[in-house]
Tab-separated table of C-alpha atoms and ligand atoms in Angstrom:
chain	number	residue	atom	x	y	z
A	2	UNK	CA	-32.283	34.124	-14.225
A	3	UNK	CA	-29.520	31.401	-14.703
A	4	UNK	CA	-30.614	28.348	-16.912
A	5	UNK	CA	-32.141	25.175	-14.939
A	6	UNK	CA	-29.536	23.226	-16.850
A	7	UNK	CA	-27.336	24.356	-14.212
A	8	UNK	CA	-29.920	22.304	-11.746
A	9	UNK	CA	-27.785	19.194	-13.572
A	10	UNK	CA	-26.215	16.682	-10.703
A	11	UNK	CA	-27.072	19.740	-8.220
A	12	UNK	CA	-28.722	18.344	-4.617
A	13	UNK	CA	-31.076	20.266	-2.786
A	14	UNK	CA	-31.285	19.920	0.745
A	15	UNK	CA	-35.524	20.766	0.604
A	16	UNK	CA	-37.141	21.436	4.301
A	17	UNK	CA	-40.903	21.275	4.284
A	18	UNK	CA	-42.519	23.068	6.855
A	19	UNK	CA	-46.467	22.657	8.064
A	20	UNK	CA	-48.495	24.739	5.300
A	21	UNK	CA	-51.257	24.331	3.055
A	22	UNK	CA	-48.691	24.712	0.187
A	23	UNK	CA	-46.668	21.598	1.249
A	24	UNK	CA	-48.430	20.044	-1.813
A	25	UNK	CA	-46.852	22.257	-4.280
A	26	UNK	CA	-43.509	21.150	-2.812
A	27	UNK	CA	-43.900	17.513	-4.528
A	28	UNK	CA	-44.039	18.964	-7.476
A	29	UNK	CA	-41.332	21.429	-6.490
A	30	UNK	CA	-39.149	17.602	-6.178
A	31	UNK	CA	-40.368	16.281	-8.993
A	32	UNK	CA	-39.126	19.461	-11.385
A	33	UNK	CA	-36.288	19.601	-9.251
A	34	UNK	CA	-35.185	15.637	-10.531
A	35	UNK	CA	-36.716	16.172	-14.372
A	36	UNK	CA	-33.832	18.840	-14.392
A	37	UNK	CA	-31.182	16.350	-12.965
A	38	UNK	CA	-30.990	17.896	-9.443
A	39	UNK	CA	-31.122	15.290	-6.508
A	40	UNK	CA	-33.616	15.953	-3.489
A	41	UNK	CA	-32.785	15.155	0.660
A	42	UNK	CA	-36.148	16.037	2.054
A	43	UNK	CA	-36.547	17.039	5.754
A	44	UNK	CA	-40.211	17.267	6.825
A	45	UNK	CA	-41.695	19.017	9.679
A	46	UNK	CA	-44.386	17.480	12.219
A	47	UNK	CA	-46.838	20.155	11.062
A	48	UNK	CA	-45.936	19.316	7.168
A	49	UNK	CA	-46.827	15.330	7.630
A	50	UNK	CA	-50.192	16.682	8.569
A	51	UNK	CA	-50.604	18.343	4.909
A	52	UNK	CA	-48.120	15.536	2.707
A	53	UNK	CA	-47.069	12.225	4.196
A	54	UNK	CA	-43.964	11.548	4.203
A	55	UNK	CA	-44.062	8.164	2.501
A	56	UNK	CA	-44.767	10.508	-0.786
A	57	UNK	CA	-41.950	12.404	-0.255
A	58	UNK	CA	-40.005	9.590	-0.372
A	59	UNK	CA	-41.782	7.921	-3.380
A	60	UNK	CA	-40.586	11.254	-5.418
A	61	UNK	CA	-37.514	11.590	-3.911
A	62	UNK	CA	-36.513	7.906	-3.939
A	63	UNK	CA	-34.821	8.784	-0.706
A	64	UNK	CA	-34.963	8.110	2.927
A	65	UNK	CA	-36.972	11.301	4.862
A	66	UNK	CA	-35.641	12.517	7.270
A	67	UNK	CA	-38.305	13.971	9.983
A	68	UNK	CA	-37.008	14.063	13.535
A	69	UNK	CA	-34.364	15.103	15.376
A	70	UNK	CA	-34.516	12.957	18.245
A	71	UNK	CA	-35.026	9.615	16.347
A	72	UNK	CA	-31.665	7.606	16.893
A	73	UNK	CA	-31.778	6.476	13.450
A	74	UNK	CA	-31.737	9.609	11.218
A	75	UNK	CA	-29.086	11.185	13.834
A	76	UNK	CA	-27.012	7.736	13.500
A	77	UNK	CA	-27.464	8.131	9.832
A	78	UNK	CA	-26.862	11.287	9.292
A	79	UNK	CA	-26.845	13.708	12.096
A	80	UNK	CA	-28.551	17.415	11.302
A	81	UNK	CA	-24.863	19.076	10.523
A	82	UNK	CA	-24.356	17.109	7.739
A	83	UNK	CA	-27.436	17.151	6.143
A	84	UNK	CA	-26.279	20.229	4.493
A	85	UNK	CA	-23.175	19.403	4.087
A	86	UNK	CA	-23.986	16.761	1.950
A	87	UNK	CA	-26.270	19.605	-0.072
A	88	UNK	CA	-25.311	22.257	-2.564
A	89	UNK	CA	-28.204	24.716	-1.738
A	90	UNK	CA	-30.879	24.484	1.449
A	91	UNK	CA	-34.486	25.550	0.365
A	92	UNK	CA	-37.238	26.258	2.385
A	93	UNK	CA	-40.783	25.906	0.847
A	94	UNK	CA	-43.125	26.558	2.173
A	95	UNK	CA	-41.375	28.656	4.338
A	96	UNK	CA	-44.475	29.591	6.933
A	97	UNK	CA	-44.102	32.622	9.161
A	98	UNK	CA	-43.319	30.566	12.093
A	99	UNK	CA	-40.031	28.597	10.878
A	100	UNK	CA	-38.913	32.068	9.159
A	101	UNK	CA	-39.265	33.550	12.602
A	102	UNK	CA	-37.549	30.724	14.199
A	103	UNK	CA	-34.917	30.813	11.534
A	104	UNK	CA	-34.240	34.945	12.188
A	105	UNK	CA	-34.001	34.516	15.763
A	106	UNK	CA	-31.952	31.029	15.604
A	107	UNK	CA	-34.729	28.607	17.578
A	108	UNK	CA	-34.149	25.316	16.638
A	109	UNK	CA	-36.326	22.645	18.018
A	110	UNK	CA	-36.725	20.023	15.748
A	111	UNK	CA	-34.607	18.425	12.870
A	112	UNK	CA	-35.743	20.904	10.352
A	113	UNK	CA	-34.563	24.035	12.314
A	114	UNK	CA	-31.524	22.546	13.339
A	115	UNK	CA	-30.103	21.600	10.079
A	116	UNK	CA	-30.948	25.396	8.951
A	117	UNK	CA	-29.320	26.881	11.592
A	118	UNK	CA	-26.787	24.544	11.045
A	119	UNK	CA	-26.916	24.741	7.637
A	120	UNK	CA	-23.114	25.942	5.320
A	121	UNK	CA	-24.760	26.256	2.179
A	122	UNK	CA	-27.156	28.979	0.748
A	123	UNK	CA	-30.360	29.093	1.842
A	124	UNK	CA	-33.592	30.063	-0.506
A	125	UNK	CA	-37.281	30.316	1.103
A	126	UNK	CA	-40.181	30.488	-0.367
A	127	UNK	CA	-42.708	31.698	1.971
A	128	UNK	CA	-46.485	30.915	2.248
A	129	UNK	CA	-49.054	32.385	4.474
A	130	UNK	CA	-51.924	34.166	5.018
A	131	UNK	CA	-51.601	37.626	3.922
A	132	UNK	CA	-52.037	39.340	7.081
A	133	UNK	CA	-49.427	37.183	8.597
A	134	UNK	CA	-47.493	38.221	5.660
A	135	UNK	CA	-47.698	41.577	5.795
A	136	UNK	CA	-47.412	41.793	9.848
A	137	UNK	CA	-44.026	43.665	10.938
A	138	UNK	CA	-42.896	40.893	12.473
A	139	UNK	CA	-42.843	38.602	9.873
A	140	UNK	CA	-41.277	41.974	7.818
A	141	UNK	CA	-38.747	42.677	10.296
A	142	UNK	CA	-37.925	38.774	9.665
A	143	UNK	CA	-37.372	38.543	6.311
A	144	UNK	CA	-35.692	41.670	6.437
A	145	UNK	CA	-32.763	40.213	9.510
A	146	UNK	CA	-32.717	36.852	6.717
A	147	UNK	CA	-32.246	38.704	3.287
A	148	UNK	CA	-29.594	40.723	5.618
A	149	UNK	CA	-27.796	37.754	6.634
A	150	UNK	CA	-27.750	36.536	2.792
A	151	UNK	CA	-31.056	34.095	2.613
A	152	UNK	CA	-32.520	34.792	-0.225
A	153	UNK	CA	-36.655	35.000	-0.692
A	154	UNK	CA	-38.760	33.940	-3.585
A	155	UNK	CA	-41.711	36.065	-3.059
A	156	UNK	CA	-45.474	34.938	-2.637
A	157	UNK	CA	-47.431	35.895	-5.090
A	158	UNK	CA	-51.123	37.271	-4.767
A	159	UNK	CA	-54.434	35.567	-5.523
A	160	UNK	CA	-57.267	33.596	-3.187
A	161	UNK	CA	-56.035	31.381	-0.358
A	162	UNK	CA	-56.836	28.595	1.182
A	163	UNK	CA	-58.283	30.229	4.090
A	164	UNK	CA	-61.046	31.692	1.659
A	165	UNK	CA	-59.174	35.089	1.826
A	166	UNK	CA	-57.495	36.853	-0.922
A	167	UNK	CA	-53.861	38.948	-0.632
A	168	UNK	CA	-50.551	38.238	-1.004
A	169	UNK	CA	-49.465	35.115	0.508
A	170	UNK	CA	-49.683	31.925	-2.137
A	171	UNK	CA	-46.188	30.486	-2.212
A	172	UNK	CA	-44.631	31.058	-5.105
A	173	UNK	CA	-45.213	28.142	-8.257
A	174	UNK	CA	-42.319	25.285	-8.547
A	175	UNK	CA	-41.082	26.567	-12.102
A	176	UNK	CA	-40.009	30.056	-10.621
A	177	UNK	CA	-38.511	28.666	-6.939
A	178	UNK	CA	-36.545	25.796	-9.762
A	179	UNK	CA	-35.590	29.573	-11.819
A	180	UNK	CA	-34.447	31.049	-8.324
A	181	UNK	CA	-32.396	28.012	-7.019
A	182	UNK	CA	-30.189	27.745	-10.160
A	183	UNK	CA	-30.111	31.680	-10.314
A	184	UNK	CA	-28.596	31.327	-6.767
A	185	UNK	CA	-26.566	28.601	-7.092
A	186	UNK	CA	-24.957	30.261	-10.421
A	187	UNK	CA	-24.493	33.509	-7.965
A	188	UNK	CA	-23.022	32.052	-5.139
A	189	UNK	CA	-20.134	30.220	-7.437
A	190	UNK	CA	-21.629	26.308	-7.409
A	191	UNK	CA	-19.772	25.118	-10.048
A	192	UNK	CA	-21.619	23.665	-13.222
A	193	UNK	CA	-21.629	19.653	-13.416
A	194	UNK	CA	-21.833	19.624	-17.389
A	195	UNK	CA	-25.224	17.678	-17.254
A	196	UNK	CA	-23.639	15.128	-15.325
A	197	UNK	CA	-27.094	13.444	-14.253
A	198	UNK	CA	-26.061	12.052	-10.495
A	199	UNK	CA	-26.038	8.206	-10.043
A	200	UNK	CA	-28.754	8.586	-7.738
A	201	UNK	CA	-30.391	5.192	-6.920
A	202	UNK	CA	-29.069	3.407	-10.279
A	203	UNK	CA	-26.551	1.369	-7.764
A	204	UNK	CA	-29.202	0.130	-5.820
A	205	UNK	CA	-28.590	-3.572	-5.132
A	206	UNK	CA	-24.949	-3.511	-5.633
A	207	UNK	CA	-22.481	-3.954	-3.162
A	208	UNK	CA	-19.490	-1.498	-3.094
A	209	UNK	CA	-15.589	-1.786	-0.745
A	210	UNK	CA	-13.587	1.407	-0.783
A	211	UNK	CA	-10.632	2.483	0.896
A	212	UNK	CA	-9.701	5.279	2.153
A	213	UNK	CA	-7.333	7.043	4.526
A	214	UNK	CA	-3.715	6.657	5.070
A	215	UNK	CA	-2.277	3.371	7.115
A	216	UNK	CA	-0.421	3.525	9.987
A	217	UNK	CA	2.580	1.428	10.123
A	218	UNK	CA	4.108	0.701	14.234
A	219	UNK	CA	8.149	1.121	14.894
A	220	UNK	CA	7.564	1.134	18.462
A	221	UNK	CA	4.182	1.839	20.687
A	222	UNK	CA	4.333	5.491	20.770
A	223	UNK	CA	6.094	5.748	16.878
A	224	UNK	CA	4.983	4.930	13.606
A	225	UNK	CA	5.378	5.384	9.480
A	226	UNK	CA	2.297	7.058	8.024
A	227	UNK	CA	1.370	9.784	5.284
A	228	UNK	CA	-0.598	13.513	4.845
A	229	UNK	CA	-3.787	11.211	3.313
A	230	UNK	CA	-6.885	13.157	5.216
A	231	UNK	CA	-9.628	10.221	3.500
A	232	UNK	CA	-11.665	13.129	2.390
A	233	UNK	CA	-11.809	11.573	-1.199
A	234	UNK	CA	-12.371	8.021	-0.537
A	235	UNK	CA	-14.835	9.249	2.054
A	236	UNK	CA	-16.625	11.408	-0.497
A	237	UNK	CA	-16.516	8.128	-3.030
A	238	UNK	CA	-18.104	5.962	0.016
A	239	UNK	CA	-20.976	8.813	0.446
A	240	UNK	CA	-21.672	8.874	-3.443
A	241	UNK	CA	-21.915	5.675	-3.770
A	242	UNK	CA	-24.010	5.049	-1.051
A	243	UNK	CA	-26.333	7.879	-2.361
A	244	UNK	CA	-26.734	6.432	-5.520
A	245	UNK	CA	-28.283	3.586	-3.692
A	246	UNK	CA	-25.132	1.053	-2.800
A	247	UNK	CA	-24.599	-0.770	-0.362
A	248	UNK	CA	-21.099	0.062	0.874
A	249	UNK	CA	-18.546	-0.699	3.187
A	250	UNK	CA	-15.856	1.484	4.078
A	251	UNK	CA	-12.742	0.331	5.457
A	252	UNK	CA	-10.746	3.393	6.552
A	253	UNK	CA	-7.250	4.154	8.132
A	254	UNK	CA	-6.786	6.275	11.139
A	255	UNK	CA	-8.993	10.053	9.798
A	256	UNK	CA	-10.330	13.022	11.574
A	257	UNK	CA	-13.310	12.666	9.356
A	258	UNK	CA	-16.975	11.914	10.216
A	259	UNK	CA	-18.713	8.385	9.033
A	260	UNK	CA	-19.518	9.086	5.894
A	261	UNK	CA	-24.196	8.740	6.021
A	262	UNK	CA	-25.625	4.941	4.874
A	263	UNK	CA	-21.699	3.519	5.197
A	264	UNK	CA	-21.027	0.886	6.959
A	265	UNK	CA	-17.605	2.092	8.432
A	266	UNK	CA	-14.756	-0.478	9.260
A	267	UNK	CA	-11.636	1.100	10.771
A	268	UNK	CA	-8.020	-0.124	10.524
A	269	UNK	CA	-4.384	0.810	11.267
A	270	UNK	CA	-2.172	-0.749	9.293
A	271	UNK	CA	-1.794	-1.767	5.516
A	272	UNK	CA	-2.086	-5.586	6.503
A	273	UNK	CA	-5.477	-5.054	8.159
A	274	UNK	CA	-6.988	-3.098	6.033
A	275	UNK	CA	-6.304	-5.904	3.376
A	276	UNK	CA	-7.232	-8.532	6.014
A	277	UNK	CA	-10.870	-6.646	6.507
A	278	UNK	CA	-11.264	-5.639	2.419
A	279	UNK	CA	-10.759	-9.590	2.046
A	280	UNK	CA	-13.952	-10.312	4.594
A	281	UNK	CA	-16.214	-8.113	2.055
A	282	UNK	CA	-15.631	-10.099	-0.712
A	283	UNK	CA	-17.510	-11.006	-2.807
A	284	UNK	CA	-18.113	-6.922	-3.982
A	285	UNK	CA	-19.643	-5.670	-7.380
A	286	UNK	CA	-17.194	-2.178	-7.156
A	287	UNK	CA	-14.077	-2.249	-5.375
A	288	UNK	CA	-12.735	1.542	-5.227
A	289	UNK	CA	-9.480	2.081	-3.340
A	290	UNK	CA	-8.503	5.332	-2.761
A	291	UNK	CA	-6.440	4.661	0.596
A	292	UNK	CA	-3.149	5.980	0.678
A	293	UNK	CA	-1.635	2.942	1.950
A	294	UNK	CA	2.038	3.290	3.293
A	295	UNK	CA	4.255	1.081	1.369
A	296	UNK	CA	6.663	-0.352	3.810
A	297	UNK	CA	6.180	-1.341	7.411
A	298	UNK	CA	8.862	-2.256	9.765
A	299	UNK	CA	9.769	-5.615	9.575
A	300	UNK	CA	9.639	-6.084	13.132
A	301	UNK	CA	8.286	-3.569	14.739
A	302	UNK	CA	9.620	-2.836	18.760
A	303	UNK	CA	7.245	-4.017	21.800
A	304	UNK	CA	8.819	-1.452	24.142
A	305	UNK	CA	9.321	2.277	23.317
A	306	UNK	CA	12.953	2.705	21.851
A	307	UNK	CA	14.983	4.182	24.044
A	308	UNK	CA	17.775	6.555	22.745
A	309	UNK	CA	21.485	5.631	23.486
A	310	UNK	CA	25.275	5.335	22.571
A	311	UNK	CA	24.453	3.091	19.813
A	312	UNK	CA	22.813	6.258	18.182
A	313	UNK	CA	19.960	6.356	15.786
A	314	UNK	CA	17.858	2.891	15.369
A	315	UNK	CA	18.153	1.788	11.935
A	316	UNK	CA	14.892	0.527	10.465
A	317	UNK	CA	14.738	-2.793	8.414
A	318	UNK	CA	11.902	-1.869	5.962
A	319	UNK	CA	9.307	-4.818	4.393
A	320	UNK	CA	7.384	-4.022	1.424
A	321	UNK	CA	3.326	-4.260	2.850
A	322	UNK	CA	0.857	-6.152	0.429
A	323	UNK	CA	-0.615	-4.257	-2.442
A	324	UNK	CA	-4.581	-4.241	-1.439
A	325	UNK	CA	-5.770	-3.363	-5.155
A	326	UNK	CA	-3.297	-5.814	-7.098
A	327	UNK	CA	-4.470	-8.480	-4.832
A	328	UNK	CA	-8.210	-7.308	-4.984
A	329	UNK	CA	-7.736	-6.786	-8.876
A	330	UNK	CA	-6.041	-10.346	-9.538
A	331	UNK	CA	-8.119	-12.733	-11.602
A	332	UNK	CA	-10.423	-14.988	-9.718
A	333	UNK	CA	-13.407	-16.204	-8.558
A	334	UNK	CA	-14.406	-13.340	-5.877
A	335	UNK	CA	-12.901	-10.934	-8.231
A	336	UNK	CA	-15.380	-7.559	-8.414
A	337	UNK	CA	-16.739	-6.343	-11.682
A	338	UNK	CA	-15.563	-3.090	-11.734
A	339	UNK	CA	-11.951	-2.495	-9.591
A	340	UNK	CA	-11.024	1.311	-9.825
A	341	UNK	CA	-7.345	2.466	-8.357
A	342	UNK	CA	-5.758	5.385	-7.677
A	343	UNK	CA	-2.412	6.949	-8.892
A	344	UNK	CA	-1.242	9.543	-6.382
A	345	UNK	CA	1.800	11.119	-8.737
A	346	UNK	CA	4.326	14.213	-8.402
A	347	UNK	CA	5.453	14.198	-11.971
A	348	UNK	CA	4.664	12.481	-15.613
A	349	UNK	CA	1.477	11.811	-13.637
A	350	UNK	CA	-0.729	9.755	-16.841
A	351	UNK	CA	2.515	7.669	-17.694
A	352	UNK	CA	3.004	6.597	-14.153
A	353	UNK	CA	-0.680	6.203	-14.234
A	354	UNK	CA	-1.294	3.772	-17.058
A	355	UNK	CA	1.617	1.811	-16.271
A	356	UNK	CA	0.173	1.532	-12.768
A	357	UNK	CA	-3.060	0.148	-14.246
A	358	UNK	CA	-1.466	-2.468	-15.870
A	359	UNK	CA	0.537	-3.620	-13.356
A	360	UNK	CA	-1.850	-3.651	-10.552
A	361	UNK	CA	-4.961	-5.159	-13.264
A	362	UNK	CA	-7.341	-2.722	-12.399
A	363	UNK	CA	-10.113	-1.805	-14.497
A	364	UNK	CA	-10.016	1.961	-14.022
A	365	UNK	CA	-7.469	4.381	-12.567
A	366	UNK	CA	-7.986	8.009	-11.133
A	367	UNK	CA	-4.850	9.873	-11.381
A	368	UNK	CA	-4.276	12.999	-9.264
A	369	UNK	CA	-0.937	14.439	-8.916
A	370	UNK	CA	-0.265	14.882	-5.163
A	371	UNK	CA	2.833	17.545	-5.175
A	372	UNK	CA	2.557	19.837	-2.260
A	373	UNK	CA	2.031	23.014	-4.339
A	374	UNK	CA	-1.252	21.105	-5.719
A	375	UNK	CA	-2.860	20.997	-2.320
A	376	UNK	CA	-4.203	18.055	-2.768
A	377	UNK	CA	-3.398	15.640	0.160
A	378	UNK	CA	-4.887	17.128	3.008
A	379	UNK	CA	-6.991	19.673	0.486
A	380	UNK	CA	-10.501	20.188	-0.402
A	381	UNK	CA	-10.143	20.177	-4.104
A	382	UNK	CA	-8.658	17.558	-6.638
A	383	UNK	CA	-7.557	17.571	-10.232
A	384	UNK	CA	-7.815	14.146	-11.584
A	385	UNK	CA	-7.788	12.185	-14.421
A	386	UNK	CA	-9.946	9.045	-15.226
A	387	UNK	CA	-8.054	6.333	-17.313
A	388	UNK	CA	-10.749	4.023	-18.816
A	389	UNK	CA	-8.528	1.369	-21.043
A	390	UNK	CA	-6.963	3.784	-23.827
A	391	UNK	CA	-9.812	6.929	-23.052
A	392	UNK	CA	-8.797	9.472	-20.501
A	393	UNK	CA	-11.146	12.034	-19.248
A	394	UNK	CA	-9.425	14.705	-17.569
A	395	UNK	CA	-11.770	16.671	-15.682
A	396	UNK	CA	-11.305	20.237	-14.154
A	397	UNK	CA	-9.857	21.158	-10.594
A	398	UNK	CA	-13.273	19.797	-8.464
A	399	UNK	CA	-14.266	19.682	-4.936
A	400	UNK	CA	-13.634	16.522	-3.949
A	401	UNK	CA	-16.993	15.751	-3.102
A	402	UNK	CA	-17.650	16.702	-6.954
A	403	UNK	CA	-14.712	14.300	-7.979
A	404	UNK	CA	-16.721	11.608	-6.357
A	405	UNK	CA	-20.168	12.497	-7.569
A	406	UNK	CA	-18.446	12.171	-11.219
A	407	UNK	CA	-16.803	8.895	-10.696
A	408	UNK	CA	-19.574	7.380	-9.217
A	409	UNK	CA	-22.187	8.691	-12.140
A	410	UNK	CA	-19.470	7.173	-14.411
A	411	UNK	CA	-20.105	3.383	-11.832
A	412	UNK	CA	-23.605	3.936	-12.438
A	413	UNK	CA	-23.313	4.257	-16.438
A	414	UNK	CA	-20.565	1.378	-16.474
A	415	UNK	CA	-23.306	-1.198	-15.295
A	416	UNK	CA	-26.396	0.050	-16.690
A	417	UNK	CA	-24.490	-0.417	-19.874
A	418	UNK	CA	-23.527	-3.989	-18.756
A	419	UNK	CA	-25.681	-6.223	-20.873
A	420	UNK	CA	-25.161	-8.877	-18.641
A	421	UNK	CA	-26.184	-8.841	-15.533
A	422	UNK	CA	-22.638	-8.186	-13.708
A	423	UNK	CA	-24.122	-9.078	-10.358
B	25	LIG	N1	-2.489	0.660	-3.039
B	25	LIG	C1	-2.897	-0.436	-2.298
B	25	LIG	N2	-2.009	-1.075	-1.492
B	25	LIG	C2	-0.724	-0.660	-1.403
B	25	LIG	C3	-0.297	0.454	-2.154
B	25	LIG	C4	-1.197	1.103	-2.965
B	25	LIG	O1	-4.067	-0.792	-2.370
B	25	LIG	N3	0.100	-1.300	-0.616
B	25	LIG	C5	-3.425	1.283	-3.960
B	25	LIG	C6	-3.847	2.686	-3.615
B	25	LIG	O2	-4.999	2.678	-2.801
B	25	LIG	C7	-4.146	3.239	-4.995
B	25	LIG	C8	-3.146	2.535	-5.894
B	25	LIG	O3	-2.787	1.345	-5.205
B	25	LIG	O4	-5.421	2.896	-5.438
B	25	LIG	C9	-1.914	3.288	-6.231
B	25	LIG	O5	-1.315	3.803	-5.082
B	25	LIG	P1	-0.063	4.754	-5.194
B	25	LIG	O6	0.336	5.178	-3.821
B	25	LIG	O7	-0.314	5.794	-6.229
B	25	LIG	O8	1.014	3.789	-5.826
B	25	LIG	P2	1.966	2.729	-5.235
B	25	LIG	O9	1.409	1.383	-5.469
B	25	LIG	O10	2.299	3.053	-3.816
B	25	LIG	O11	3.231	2.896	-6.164
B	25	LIG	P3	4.377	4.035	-6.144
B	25	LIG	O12	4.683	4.278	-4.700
B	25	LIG	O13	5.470	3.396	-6.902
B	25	LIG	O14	3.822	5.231	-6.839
């Protein structure tokens, strides 16, 4: 069994269905956190009859998320991505009836749907009486799930609730908290180093980040723009909402989803994303991670350009405004904590540090960008965090990860402010 320190800055996606043994599962959260994991709850009708959900979300400190009709948790964040935004899904108590739906893909409510749905690995851990348990339809069930790669903690034996005894107690939170990290070492999650996440320690500050490339007109059909996909200032935007921020994302043209608890502020070009940064002010963390295009036309056309005998246009470039050197110069609305990045394709911490001093920000990720990393456009990152003279260079991460890190690093920058920076 893999150690629980692996549990470290891990987040569980945990769906609660109706059982007797939906009481053990607060505990299951509350293990879960001691070992630095971070809990999403989703609760089923039938479990709010055995735990209320209002204790779920004491333990959790985190919104619960019951039903799959409600227009807020679907406008928050819809079923697909609640396990997107997981590592591992587990089920417990798994009762023969969602196990059953699960096997033959019913989904009804919020809890089915996000398992069906779900792109992570799944662990159950069922709980039922033990004739229910042994009955070869809740057998031929388990087996079609442990084929498909779900994997079971077993119930152990002693008296039930129902005044019988057999096999059928859900198994105790210390061994389903032994089987998550044992899966989540198997299936490749990468270790966090005891990272602790920044979950809730940003509540009550206010948070701007950028992200996304800008789009920069010639003519109505034409413009000037870059490979940016957003996915890492949209990962920053979900961390740092997660840890309990309130944030505001202003993003260039993306394919990607609204990042959950953002509030989401789209733009086109480098001049209104500044324009609609400015309107935020004042923040507490300004992180831009936009890839904004550095010249625009300086004029651009009202009518497409046509080709002709004068052959190609020539394009009379203007430099746009820098959006973190003005956000980052000295003055009153001026946020606490500024953090750029340095997209580089060679002598990437030179460019870096010298980019931090020029544009006055407090911190600077640097990432280097050449095609063969994969980065722009990618899923994973290597970056390096420039704090003054320190640099942490951290290994090739998701990007999700990258953001998880930087924003645990937010949350230790102002817990260690001794004066209040709000
Ligand atoms: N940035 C910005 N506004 C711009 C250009 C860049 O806010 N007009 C920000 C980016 O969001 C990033 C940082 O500045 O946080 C560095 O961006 P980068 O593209 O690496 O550098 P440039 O300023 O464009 O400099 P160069 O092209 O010389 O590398």
């Amino acid at each position: 069994m893999a150690s629980v320190q692996f549990l470290s800055g891990k987040r569980i996606l945990l769906v609660i269905a109706g059982g007797i043994a939906a009481y053990k599962s607060l505990d299951l959260i509350r293990r879960a956190r001691e070992h630095g994991a971070s809990v999403r709850a989703v609760l089923t009708a039938a479990a709010t009859q055995f735990i209320t959900p209002l204790s779920v979300a004491a333990l959790t400190e985190d919104k619960v998320y019951q039903d799959l009709f409600s227009l807020t948790d679907e406008s928050e964040m819809g079923h697909i991505r609640l396990s997107r935004m997981a590592d591992v899904v587990v089920l417990a108590p798994a009762t023969a009836n969602i196990l059953a739906k699960l096997a033959h893909g019913l989904c009804d409510d919020l809890a089915t749907t996000a398992l069906l749905a779900a792109d992570k690995p799944i662990l159950a851990a069922p709980a039922m009486n033990h004739r229910m348990w042994h009955h070869p339809a809740t057998q031929a069930n388990l087996h079609l799930l442990t084929d498909r790669g779900v994997r079971i903690v077993p119930p152990t034996e002693g008296s039930m609730a129902c005044g019988e005894h057999g096999i059928g107690r859900m198994a105790e939170p210390a061994d389903i908290i032994g089987a998550v990290a044992t899966l989540l070492a198997d299936t490749g999650c990468p270790e966090t180093d005891g990272i602790p996440p920044a979950d809730g320690r940003l509540r009550g500050r206010r948070a701007l980040v950028t992200s996304g490339p800008t789009r920069e007109p010639i003519d109505p059909v034409r413009y000037i723009s870059n490979h940016s996909s957003g996915r890492q200032g949209h990962a920053i935007a979900a961390a740092l909402a997660a840890a309990g921020a309130e944030v505001v994302l202003v993003s260039g043209p993306t394919l990607l989803p609204d990042p959950p608890d953002c509030r989401v502020v789209r733009v086109e070009t480098a001049r209104d994303m500044l324009a609609a940064c400015q309107t935020t002010l004042p923040r507490d963390i300004v992180v831009c991670a936009a890839a904004v295009a550095d010249w625009r036309v300086e004029s651009d056309a009202t009518q497409k350009i046509k080709k002709g005998a004068g052959g190609p246009p020539v394009l009379h470039l203007v430099e746009n405004p820098d959006i973190l050197a003005t956000l980052a110069a000295p003055g009153p609305d001026r946020p606490t904590l500024v953090v750029g990045f340095a997209a580089e394709t060679e002598t990437v911490l030179e460019h870096a540090r010298a980019k931090r001093v020029r544009k006055r920000c407090d911190w600077i990720v640097a990432n280097d960008v050449s095609p063969a990393t994969g980065t722009f456009g990618g899923t994973m990152n290597t970056v390096h965090l420039l704090r003054g003279d320190t640099v942490d260079s951290w290994p090739p991460l998701d990007k999700d990860e990258v953001a998880r890190r930087l924003v645990a690093a937010v949350a230790d920058r102002f817990a260690a402010a001794t004066v209040d920076p709000g």
